[in-house]
Short mmCIF file of C-alpha atoms and ligand atoms in Angstrom, two decimals:
data_model
loop_
_atom_site.label_atom_id
_atom_site.label_comp_id
_atom_site.label_asym_id
_atom_site.label_seq_id
_atom_site.Cartn_x
_atom_site.Cartn_y
_atom_site.Cartn_z
CA MET A 1 2.82 -14.19 20.87
CA ASP A 2 3.88 -16.28 17.91
CA MET A 3 5.18 -14.78 14.65
CA GLU A 4 1.83 -15.06 12.86
CA GLN A 5 0.15 -13.14 15.72
CA LEU A 6 2.84 -10.49 15.42
CA PHE A 7 2.21 -10.37 11.71
CA GLU A 8 -1.55 -9.83 12.30
CA THR A 9 -0.59 -6.93 14.58
CA ALA A 10 1.57 -5.48 11.80
CA LYS A 11 -1.36 -5.92 9.38
CA LYS A 12 -3.62 -3.97 11.71
CA ALA A 13 -0.98 -1.18 12.02
CA ALA A 14 -0.94 -0.88 8.24
CA GLU A 15 -4.52 0.37 8.33
CA ALA A 16 -3.31 3.67 9.71
CA SER A 17 -0.80 4.11 6.86
CA TYR A 18 -0.55 7.70 5.45
CA SER A 19 0.43 6.87 1.90
CA PRO A 20 -1.50 9.10 -0.53
CA TYR A 21 1.45 9.14 -2.93
CA SER A 22 2.51 5.50 -3.26
CA HIS A 23 -0.86 3.99 -2.18
CA PHE A 24 1.33 1.32 -0.59
CA LYS A 25 0.44 0.63 3.02
CA VAL A 26 3.06 -0.89 5.33
CA GLY A 27 2.69 -1.95 8.94
CA ALA A 28 5.38 -3.12 11.30
CA ALA A 29 5.17 -4.70 14.73
CA LEU A 30 8.13 -5.04 17.08
CA LEU A 31 8.15 -7.47 19.99
CA CYS A 32 10.27 -6.11 22.82
CA GLU A 33 12.42 -8.13 25.24
CA ASP A 34 9.83 -7.44 28.00
CA GLY A 35 6.91 -8.77 25.93
CA SER A 36 5.47 -5.40 24.97
CA ILE A 37 4.65 -4.68 21.35
CA PHE A 38 5.07 -1.44 19.43
CA THR A 39 3.76 -0.83 15.97
CA GLY A 40 4.44 1.67 13.19
CA THR A 41 3.24 2.55 9.73
CA ASN A 42 4.61 4.53 6.82
CA VAL A 43 4.00 8.24 6.87
CA GLU A 44 4.57 9.97 3.45
CA ASN A 45 5.00 13.57 2.62
CA ARG A 46 4.59 15.73 -0.45
CA SER A 47 8.31 16.21 -0.28
CA PHE A 48 8.78 12.62 -1.19
CA GLY A 49 12.26 12.15 0.43
CA LEU A 50 10.82 12.83 3.89
CA THR A 51 8.75 9.65 3.90
CA ILE A 52 9.19 7.62 7.04
CA CYS A 53 8.97 3.81 6.73
CA ALA A 54 6.79 1.66 8.97
CA GLU A 55 9.72 -0.13 10.50
CA ARG A 56 11.42 3.06 11.61
CA SER A 57 8.17 4.42 12.90
CA ALA A 58 7.82 1.39 15.09
CA VAL A 59 11.50 1.73 16.30
CA VAL A 60 10.94 5.38 17.17
CA ALA A 61 7.68 4.58 19.05
CA ALA A 62 9.36 1.86 21.03
CA VAL A 63 12.54 3.72 21.89
CA SER A 64 10.45 6.75 22.90
CA ALA A 65 8.71 4.50 25.37
CA GLY A 66 12.05 3.45 26.83
CA LYS A 67 12.46 0.08 25.03
CA ARG A 68 15.86 -0.80 23.59
CA ARG A 69 15.86 -4.50 22.81
CA PHE A 70 13.53 -6.04 20.22
CA VAL A 71 13.32 -9.80 19.89
CA ALA A 72 11.13 -10.14 16.76
CA LEU A 73 9.69 -8.12 13.94
CA ALA A 74 6.79 -8.56 11.52
CA ILE A 75 6.13 -6.48 8.43
CA ALA A 76 2.82 -6.42 6.61
CA THR A 77 2.37 -5.06 3.06
CA PRO A 78 -1.29 -5.65 2.24
CA ASP A 79 -0.97 -3.85 -1.11
CA SER A 80 1.48 -6.43 -2.44
CA ILE A 81 0.67 -10.03 -3.09
CA GLU A 82 4.06 -11.30 -2.06
CA PRO A 83 6.08 -10.37 1.06
CA VAL A 84 8.20 -7.29 0.96
CA GLY A 85 11.33 -6.95 3.11
CA PRO A 86 12.54 -3.78 4.89
CA CYS A 87 14.51 -1.16 2.97
CA GLY A 88 18.27 -0.77 3.50
CA ALA A 89 17.92 2.21 5.83
CA CYS A 90 15.43 0.33 8.08
CA ARG A 91 17.65 -2.75 8.14
CA GLN A 92 20.48 -0.62 9.49
CA VAL A 93 18.29 1.05 12.11
CA LEU A 94 16.71 -2.25 13.23
CA SER A 95 20.08 -3.85 13.62
CA GLU A 96 20.96 -1.29 16.30
CA PHE A 97 18.39 -2.84 18.64
CA MET A 98 18.16 -6.54 17.58
CA ASP A 99 20.39 -9.54 17.80
CA LYS A 100 21.39 -11.23 14.55
CA ASP A 101 19.23 -14.31 15.26
CA ALA A 102 16.05 -12.22 15.89
CA PRO A 103 13.29 -13.54 13.59
CA VAL A 104 11.62 -11.34 11.00
CA ARG A 105 8.36 -12.33 9.28
CA CYS A 106 7.19 -10.47 6.14
CA GLY A 107 3.89 -11.00 4.29
CA GLY A 108 1.65 -9.45 1.75
CA SER A 109 -1.99 -10.21 0.93
CA SER A 110 -1.36 -13.88 0.09
CA PRO A 111 -0.71 -16.56 2.67
CA GLN A 112 2.99 -16.59 1.55
CA ARG A 113 5.41 -15.60 4.29
CA LEU A 114 9.07 -14.68 4.12
CA ASP A 115 10.77 -15.70 7.35
CA THR A 116 14.24 -14.47 7.88
CA THR A 117 16.46 -12.92 10.57
CA ILE A 118 18.10 -9.54 11.22
CA GLY A 119 21.48 -11.10 10.61
CA ALA A 120 20.47 -12.32 7.18
CA LEU A 121 19.04 -8.92 6.31
CA VAL A 122 22.27 -7.20 7.49
CA PRO A 123 24.98 -9.73 6.77
CA PHE A 124 27.88 -7.35 7.13
CA ASP A 125 27.92 -4.66 9.82
CA SER A 126 30.40 -2.13 8.60
CA LEU A 127 29.97 -0.06 11.83
CA HIS A 128 30.28 -2.91 14.37
CA GLU A 129 33.11 -1.12 16.15
CA LEU A 130 30.78 1.75 17.01
CA ALA A 131 27.97 -0.44 18.20
CA GLN A 132 26.74 0.36 21.75
CA LYS A 133 25.84 -2.31 24.31
CA GLN A 134 22.54 -0.95 25.69
N1 LIG B 1 8.00 1.54 2.94
C1 LIG B 1 8.00 1.16 4.24
O1 LIG B 1 7.25 1.64 4.98
N2 LIG B 1 8.88 0.10 4.58
C2 LIG B 1 9.72 -0.54 3.75
O2 LIG B 1 10.49 -1.36 4.09
C3 LIG B 1 9.65 -0.25 2.28
C4 LIG B 1 8.88 1.00 1.90
C5 LIG B 1 7.08 2.51 2.45
C6 LIG B 1 7.74 3.85 2.03
C7 LIG B 1 6.67 4.40 1.12
O3 LIG B 1 5.67 5.03 1.91
C8 LIG B 1 5.98 3.16 0.54
O4 LIG B 1 6.36 2.06 1.35
C9 LIG B 1 6.43 2.82 -0.93
O5 LIG B 1 7.78 2.79 -1.01
#
């Protein structure tokens, strides 16, 4: 599974997006240490603040299935032309289960890709003393 295949999986996950308020579909695909893949999509709510992002949906699905180490992430935002990175809350949650050098690929509807790492997205871990070794 290369990063573009993982991105295609994220794109597919975005099709299930429940986003009647923003009309902005997001799909996320997490590659686990054991090779399994878990996806998530954004789930909005009429009480706007309760919206769950695609990335955290994927984390919750994977952890619920017993997975705790993720080695790569792809995020697809088919309603934007350019790539969109994860929000601050999702960066924090993802960093709980991913090493700093874990690759992240983001892409919108154009062929442009944003390739980065979890460490670059979370350059300063203010809670590192609380981090658990799982
Ligand atoms: N969204 C995500 O799912 N992930 C992100 O990283 C950014 C934002 C969702 C939340 C909301 O449903 C829509 O995109 C617009 O913000």
